[in-house]
PDB file of C-alpha atoms and ligand atoms in Angstrom:
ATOM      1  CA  UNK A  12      73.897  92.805 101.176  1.00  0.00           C
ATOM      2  CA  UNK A  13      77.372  94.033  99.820  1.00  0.00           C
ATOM      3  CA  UNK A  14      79.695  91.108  99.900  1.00  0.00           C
ATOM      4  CA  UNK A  15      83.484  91.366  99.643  1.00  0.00           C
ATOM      5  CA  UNK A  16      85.104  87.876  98.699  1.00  0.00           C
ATOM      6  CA  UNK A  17      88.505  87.784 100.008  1.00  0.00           C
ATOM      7  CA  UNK A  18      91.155  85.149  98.424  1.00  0.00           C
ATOM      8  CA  UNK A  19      94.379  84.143  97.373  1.00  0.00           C
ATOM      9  CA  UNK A  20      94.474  81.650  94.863  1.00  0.00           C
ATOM     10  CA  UNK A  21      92.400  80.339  91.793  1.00  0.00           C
ATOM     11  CA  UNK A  22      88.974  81.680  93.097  1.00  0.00           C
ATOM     12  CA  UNK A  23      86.737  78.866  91.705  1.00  0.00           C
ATOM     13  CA  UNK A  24      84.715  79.297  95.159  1.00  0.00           C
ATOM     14  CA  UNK A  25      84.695  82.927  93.848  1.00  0.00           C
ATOM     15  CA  UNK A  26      83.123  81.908  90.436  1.00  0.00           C
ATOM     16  CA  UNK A  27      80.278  79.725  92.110  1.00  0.00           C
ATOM     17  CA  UNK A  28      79.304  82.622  93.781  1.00  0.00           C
ATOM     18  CA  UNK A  29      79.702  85.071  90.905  1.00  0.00           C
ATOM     19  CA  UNK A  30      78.100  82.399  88.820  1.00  0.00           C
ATOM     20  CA  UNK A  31      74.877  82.498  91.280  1.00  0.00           C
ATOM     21  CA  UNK A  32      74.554  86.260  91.338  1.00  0.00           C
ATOM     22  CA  UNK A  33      74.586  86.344  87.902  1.00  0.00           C
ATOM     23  CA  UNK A  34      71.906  83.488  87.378  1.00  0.00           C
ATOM     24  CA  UNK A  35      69.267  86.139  89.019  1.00  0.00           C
ATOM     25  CA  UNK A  36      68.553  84.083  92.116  1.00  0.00           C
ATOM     26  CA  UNK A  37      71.092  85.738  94.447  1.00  0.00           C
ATOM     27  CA  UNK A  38      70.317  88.719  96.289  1.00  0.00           C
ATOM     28  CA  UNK A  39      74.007  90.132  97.413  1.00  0.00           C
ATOM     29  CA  UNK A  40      76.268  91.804  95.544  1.00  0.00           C
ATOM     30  CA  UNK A  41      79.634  90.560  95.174  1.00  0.00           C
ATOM     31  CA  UNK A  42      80.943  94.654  95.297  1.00  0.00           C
ATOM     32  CA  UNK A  43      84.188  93.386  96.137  1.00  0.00           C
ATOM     33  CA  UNK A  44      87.089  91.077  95.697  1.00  0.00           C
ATOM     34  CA  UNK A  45      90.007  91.613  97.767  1.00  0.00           C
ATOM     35  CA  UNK A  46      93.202  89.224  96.975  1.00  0.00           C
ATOM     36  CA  UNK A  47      96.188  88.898  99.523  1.00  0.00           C
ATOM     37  CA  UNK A  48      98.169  87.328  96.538  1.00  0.00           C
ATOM     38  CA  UNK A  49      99.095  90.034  93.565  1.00  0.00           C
ATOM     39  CA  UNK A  50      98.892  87.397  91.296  1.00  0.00           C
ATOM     40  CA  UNK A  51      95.594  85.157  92.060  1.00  0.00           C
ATOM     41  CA  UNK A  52      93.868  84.414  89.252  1.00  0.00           C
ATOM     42  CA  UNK A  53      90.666  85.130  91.500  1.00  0.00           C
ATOM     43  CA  UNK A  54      91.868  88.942  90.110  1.00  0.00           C
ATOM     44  CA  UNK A  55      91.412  88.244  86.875  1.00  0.00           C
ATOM     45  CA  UNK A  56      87.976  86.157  87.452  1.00  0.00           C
ATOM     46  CA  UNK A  57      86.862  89.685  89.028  1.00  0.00           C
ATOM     47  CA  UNK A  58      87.875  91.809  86.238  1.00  0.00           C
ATOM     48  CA  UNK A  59      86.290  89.774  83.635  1.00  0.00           C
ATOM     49  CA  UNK A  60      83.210  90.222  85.750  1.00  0.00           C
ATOM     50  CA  UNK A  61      83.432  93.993  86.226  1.00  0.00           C
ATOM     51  CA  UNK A  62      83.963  93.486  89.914  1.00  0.00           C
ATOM     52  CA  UNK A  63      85.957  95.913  91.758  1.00  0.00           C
ATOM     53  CA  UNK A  64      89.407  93.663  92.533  1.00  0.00           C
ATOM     54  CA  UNK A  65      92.452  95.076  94.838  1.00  0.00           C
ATOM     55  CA  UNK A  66      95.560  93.573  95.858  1.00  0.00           C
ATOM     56  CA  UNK A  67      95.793  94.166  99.688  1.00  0.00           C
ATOM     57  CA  UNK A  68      98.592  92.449 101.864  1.00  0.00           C
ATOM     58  CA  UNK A  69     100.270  93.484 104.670  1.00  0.00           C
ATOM     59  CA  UNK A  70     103.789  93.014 103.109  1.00  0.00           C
ATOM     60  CA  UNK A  71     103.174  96.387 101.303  1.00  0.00           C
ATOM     61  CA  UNK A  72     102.354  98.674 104.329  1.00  0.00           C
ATOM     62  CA  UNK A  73     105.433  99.579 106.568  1.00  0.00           C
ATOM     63  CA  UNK A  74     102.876  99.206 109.667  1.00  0.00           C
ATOM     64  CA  UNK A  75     100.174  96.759 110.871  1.00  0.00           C
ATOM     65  CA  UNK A  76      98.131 100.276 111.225  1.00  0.00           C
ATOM     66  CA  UNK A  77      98.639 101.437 108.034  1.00  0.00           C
ATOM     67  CA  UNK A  78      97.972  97.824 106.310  1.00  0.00           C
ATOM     68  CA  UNK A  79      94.829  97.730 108.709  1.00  0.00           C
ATOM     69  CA  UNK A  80      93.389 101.604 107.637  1.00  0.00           C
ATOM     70  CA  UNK A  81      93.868 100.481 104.283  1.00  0.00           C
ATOM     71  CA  UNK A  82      91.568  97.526 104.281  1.00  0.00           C
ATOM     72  CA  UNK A  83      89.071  99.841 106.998  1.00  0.00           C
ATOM     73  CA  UNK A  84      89.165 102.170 103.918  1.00  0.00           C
ATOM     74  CA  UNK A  85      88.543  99.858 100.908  1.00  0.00           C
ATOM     75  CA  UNK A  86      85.375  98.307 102.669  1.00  0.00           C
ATOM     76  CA  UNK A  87      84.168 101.245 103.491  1.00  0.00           C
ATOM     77  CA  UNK A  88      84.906 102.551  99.885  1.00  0.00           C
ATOM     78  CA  UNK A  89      82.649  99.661  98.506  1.00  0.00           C
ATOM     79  CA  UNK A  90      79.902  99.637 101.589  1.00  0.00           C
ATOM     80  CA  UNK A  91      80.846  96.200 102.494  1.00  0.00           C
ATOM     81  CA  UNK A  92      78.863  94.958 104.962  1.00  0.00           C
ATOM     82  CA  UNK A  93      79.722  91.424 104.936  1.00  0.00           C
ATOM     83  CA  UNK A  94      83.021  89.531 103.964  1.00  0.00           C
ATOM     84  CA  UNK A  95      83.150  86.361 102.212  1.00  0.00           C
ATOM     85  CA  UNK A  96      86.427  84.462 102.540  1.00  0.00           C
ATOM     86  CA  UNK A  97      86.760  81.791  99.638  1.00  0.00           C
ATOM     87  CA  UNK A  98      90.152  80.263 100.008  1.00  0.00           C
ATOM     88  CA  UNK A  99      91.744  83.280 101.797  1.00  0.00           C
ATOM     89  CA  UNK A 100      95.201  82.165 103.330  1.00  0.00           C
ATOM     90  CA  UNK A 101      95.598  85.034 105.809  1.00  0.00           C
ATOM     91  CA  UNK A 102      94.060  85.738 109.532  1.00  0.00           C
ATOM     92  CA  UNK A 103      91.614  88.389 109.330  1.00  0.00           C
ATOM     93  CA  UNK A 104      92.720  91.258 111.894  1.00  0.00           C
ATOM     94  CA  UNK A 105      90.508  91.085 114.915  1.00  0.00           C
ATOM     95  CA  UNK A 106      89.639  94.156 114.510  1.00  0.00           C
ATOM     96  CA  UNK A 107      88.025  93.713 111.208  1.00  0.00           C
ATOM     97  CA  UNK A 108      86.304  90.928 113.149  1.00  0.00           C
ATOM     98  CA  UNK A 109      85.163  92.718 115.589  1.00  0.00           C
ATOM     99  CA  UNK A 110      83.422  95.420 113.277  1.00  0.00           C
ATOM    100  CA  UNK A 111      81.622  92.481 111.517  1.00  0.00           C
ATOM    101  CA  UNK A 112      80.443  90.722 113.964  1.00  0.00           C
ATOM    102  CA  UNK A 113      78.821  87.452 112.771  1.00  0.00           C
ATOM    103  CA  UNK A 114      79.085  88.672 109.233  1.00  0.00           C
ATOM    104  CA  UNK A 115      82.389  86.768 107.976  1.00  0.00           C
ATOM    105  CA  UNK A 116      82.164  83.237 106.283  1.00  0.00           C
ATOM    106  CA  UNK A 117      85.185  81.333 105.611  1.00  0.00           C
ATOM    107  CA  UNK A 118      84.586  77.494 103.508  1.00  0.00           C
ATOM    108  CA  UNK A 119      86.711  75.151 104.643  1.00  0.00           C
ATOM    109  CA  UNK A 120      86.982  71.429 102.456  1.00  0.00           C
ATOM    110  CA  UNK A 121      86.265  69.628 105.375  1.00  0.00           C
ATOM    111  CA  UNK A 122      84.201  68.798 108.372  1.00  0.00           C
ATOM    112  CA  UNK A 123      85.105  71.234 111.505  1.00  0.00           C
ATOM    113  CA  UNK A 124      86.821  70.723 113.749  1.00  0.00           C
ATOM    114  CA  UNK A 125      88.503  67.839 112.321  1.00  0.00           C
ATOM    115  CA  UNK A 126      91.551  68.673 109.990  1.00  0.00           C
ATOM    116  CA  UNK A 127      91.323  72.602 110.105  1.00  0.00           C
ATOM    117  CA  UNK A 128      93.862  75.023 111.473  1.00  0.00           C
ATOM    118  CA  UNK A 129      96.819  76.980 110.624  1.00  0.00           C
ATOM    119  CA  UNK A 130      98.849  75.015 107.284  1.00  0.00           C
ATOM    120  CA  UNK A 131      95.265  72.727 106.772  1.00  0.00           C
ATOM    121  CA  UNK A 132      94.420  74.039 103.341  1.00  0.00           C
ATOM    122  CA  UNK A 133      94.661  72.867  99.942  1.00  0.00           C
ATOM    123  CA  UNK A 134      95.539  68.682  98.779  1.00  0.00           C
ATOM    124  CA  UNK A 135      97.236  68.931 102.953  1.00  0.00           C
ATOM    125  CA  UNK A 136      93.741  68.325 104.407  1.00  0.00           C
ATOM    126  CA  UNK A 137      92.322  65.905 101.690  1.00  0.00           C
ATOM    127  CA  UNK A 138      95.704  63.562 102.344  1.00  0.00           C
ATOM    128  CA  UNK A 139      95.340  64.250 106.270  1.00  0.00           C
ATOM    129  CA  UNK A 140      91.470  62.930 105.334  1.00  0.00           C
ATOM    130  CA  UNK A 141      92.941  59.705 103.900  1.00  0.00           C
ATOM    131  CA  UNK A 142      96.143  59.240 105.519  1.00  0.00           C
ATOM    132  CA  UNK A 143      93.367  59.013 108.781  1.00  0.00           C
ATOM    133  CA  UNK A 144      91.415  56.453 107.170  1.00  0.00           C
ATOM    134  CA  UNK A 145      88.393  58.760 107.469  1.00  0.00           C
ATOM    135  CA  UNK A 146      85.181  57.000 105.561  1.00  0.00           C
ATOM    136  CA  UNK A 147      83.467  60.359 105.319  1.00  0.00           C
ATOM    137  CA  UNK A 148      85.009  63.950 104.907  1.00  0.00           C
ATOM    138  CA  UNK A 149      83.034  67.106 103.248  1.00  0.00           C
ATOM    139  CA  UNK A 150      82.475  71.087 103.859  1.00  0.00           C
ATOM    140  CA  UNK A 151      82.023  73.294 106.478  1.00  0.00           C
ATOM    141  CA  UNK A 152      80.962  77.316 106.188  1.00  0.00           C
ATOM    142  CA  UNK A 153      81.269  78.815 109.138  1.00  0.00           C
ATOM    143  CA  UNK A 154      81.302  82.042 110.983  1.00  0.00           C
ATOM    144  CA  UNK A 155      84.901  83.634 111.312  1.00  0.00           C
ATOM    145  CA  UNK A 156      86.467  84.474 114.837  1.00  0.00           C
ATOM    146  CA  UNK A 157      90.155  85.123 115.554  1.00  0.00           C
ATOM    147  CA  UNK A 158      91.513  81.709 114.906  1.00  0.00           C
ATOM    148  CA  UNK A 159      92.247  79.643 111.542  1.00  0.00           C
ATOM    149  CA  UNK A 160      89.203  77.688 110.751  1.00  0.00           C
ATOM    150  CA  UNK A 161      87.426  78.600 113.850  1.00  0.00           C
ATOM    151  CA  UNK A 162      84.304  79.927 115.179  1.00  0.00           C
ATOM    152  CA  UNK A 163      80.187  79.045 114.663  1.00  0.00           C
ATOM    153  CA  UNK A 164      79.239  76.724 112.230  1.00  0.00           C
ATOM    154  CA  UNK A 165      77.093  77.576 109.738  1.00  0.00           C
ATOM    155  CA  UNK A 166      76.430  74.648 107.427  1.00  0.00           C
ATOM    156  CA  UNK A 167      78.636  71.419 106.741  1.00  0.00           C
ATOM    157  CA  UNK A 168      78.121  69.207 103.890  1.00  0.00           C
ATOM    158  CA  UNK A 169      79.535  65.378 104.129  1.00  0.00           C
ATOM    159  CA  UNK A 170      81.561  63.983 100.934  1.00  0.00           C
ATOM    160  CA  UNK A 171      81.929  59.845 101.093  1.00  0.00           C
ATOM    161  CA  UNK A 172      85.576  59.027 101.241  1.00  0.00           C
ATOM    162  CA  UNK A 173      86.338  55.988  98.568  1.00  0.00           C
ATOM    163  CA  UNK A 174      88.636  53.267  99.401  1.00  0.00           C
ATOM    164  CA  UNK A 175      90.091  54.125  95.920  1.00  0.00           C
ATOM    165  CA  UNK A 176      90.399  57.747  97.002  1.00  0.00           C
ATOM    166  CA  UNK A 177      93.720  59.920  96.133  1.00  0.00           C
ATOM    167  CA  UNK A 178      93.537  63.465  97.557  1.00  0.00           C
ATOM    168  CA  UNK A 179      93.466  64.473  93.968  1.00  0.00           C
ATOM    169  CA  UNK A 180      89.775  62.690  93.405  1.00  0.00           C
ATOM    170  CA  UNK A 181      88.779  63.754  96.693  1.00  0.00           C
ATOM    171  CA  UNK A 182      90.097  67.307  96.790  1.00  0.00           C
ATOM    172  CA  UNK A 183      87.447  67.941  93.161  1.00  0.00           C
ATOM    173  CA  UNK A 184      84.458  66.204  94.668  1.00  0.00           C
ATOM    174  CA  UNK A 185      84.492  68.023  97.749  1.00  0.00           C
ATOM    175  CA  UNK A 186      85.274  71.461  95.540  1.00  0.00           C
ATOM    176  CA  UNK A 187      82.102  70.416  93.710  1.00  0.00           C
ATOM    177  CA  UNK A 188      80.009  70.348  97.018  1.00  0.00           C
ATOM    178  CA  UNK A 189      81.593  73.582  98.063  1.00  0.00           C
ATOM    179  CA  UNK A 190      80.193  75.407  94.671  1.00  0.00           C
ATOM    180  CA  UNK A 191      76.884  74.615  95.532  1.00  0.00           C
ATOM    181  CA  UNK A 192      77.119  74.942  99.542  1.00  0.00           C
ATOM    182  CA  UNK A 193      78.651  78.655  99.524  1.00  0.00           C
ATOM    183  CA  UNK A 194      76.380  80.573  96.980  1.00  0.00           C
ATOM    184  CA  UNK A 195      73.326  78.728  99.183  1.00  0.00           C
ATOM    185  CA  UNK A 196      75.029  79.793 102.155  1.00  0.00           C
ATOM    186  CA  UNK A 197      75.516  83.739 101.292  1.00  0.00           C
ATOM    187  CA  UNK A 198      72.051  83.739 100.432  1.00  0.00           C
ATOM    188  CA  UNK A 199      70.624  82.908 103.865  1.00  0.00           C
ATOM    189  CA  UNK A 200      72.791  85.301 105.270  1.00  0.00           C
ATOM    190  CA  UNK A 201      71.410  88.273 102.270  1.00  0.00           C
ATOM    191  CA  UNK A 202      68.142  87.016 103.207  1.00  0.00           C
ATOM    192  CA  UNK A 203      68.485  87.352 106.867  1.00  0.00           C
ATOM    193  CA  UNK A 204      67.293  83.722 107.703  1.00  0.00           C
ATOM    194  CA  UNK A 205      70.718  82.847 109.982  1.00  0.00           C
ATOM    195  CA  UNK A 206      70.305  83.603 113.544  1.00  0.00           C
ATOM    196  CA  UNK A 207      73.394  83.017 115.646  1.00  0.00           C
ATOM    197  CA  UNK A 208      73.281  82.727 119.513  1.00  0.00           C
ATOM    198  CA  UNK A 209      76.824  82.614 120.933  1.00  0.00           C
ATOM    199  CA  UNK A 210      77.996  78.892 118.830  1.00  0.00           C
ATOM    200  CA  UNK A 211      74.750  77.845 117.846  1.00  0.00           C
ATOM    201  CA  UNK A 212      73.474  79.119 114.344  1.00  0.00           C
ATOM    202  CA  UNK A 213      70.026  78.520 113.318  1.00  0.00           C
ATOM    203  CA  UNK A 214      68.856  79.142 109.620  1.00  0.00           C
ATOM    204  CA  UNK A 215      64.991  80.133 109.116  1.00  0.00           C
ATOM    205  CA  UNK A 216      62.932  78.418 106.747  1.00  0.00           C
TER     206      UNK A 216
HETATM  207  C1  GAR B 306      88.867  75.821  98.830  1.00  0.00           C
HETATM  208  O1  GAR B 306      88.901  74.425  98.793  1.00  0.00           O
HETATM  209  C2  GAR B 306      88.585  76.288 100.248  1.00  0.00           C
HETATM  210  O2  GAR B 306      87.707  75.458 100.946  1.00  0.00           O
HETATM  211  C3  GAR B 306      89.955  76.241 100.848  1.00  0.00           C
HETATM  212  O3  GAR B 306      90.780  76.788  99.847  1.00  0.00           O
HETATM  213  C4  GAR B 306      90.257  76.401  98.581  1.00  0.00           C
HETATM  214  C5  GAR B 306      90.196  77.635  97.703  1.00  0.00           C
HETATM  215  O4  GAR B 306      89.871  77.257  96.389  1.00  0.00           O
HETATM  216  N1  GAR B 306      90.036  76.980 102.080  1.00  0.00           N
HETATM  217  C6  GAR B 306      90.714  76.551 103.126  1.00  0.00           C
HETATM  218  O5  GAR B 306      91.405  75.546 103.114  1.00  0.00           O
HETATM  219  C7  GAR B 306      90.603  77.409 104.370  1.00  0.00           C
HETATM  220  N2  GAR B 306      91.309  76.826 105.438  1.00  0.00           N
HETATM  221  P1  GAR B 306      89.396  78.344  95.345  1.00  0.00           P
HETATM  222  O6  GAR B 306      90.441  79.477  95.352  1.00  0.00           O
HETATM  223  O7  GAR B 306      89.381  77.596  94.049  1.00  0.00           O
HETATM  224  O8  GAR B 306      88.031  78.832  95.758  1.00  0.00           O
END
């Protein structure tokens, strides 16, 4: 399995799962990382990897078309047959969803459908989390469809929410949990052991 990991920020989601690949005990290739920032550091965690890294955003093309053939042409470029998105702020055209079908993850630090959605990323959803009086919060991988922080779940992951809690605290505990949930995660999918059925994902033993 070719995996492009698309993001936009710091990319330590990216390093877990360059980290696993590297350890031996990951089957996929990450032959891709595809940034809708120019200046993510994810970019530079790619480089100093020898991954292929590009810059792709739609404020550079002076058409949706164009902006879509581009990113048509880069996975094809790299054989990408499965996208990874690790803290990607950006919808992902339908039509790229449509051509993967069932074969784009997105992690989201939290547990679906609770506190997802368009502006629900970063310290926003761990001080939603709190600011709710939630007792238990965590991490959800699931399959991507054309909404924010939509579509099949995959896996989820709960995280204990302390009374002593800031989003701060919170926000690197449940990062932790989402280092170790996402490189387990691609790996099912490289191994062929997730079977979805319209919502309902089942993962072979
Ligand atoms: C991660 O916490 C990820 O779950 C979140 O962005 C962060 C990216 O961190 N994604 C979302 O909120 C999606 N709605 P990273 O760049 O260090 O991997």
């Amino acid at each position: 399995m070719r995996i492009a990991v698309f993001v936009s920020g710091g990319g330590t989601n990216l390093q877990a799962i360059i980290d696993a690949a590297e350890s031996g005990k990951f089957s996929a290739e990450i032959a891709l990382v595809l940034s809708s920032k120019p200046d993510a550091y994810a970019l530079e965690r790619a480089k100093e990897h020898n991954i292929p890294a590009v810059y792709l955003s739609s404020k550079e093309f002076s058409s949706r078309d164009d902006f879509l053939n581009a990113m048509f042409d880069v996975l094809e470029a790299h054989a990408i047959d499965f996208i990874a998105l690790a803290g990607y702020m950006k919808k992902v055209p339908p039509e790229i969803v449509q051509r993967f079908k069932n074969r784009i993850t997105n992690i989201h630090p939290a547990l679906l459908p609770a506190f997802g959605g368009k502006g629900m990323y970063g310290m926003r959803v761990h001080r939603a989390v709190i600011e709710y009086g939630c007792k238990v919060t965590g991490v959800t991988v699931h399959l991507v469809d054309d909404q924010y922080d939509h579509g099949a779940i995959v896996a989820q992951q709960c995280v204990p929410v302390s009374d002593h809690d800031t989003p701060e605290t919170l926000a690197e505990r449940v990062l932790a949990i989402e280092h170790l949930l996402y490189p387990k995660v691609l790996e099912w999918f490289a191994q062929e052991k997730v079977i979805v059925s319209g919502n309902s994902v089942m993962i072979l033993s």
